Coordinates of C-alpha atoms in Angstrom, one line a residue:
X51 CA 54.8 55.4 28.7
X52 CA 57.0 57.7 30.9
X53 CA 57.5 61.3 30.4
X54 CA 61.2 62.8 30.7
X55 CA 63.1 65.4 29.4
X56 CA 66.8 65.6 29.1
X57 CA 68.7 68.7 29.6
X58 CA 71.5 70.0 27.3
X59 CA 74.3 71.0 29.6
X60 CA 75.7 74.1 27.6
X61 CA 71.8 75.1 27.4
X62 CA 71.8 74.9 31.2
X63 CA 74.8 77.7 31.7
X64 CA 74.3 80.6 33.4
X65 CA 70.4 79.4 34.6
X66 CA 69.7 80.4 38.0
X67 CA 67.8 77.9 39.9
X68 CA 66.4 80.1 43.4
X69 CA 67.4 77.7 46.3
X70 CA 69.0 75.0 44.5
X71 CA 72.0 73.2 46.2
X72 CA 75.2 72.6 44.2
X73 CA 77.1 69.2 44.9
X74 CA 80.1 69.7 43.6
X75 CA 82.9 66.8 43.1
X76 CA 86.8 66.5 43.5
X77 CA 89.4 64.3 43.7
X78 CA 93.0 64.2 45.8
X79 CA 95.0 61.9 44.0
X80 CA 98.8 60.7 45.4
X81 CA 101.0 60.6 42.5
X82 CA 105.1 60.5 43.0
X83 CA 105.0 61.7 46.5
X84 CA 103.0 64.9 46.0
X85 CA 99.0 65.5 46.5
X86 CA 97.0 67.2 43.6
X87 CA 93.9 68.5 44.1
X88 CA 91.7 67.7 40.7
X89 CA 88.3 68.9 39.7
X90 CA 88.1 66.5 36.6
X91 CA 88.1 62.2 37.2
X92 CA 89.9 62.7 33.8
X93 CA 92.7 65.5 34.4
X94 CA 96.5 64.6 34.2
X95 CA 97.9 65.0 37.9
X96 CA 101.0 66.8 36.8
X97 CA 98.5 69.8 35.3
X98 CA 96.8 70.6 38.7
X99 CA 96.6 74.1 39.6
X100 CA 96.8 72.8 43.7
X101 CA 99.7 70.7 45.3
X102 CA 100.9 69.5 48.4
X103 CA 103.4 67.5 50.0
X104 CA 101.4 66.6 53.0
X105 CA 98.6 64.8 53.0
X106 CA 97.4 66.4 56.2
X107 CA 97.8 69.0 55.1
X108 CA 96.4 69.0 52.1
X109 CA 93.1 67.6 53.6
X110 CA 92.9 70.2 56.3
X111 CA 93.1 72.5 53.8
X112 CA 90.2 71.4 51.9
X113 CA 88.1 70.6 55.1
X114 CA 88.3 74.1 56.1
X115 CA 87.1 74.8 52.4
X116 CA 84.1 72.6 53.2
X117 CA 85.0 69.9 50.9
X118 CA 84.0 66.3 52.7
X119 CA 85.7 63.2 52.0
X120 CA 83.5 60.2 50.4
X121 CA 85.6 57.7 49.7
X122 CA 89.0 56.6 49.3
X123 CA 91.2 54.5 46.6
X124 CA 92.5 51.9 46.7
X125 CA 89.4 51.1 49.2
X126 CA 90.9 52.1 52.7
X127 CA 93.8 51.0 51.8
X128 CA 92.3 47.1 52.6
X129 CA 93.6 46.5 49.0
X130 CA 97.5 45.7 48.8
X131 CA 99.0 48.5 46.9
X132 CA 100.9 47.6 43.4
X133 CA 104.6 47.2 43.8
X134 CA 104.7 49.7 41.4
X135 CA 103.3 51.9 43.8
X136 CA 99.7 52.9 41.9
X137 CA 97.6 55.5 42.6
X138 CA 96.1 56.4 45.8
X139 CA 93.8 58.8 46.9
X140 CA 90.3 60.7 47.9
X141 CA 86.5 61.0 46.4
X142 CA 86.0 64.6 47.5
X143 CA 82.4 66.5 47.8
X144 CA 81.4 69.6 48.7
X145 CA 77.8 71.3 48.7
X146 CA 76.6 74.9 48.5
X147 CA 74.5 77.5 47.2

């Protein structure tokens, strides 16, 4: 029978693991012309603390923040978009001490 043990998340805050990497995970998400910058899959785009108008710009931004793009919906944009326009967007990571 295998071993594990499972870690309690609030138990976990504030522990300092020496030499551990972080991978942390964001999200660009297009939404009524503008570009919101989310930290939670879950968050409402119009309660984003970071906004652009241009997309470019927007992902220079983060690149220059070390943030690394891992995907995009819809899938490189191979899938038609919903006449209602849908959502659109980026799977952002970013790693660090």
């Amino acid at each position: 029978m295998g071993y594990y043990r499972a870690f309690n998340r609030e138990n976990l805050a504030g522990t300092v693991f020496p030499n551990a990497m972080v991978t942390r995970y964001a999200w660009l998400e297009h939404e009524k012309g503008v570009w919101h910058f989310l930290t939670d899959l879950f968050a409402d785009p119009s309660e984003s603390t970071r906004r652009w108008t241009n997309r470019q710009l927007a992902l220079d931004e983060l690149r220059n923040e070390g943030w690394t793009i891992v995907g995009s919906y819809p899938d490189n944009g191979s899938t038609p978009r919903p006449a209602c326009g849908g959502s659109s967007g980026y799977g952002l990571m970013r790693a660090g001490h």
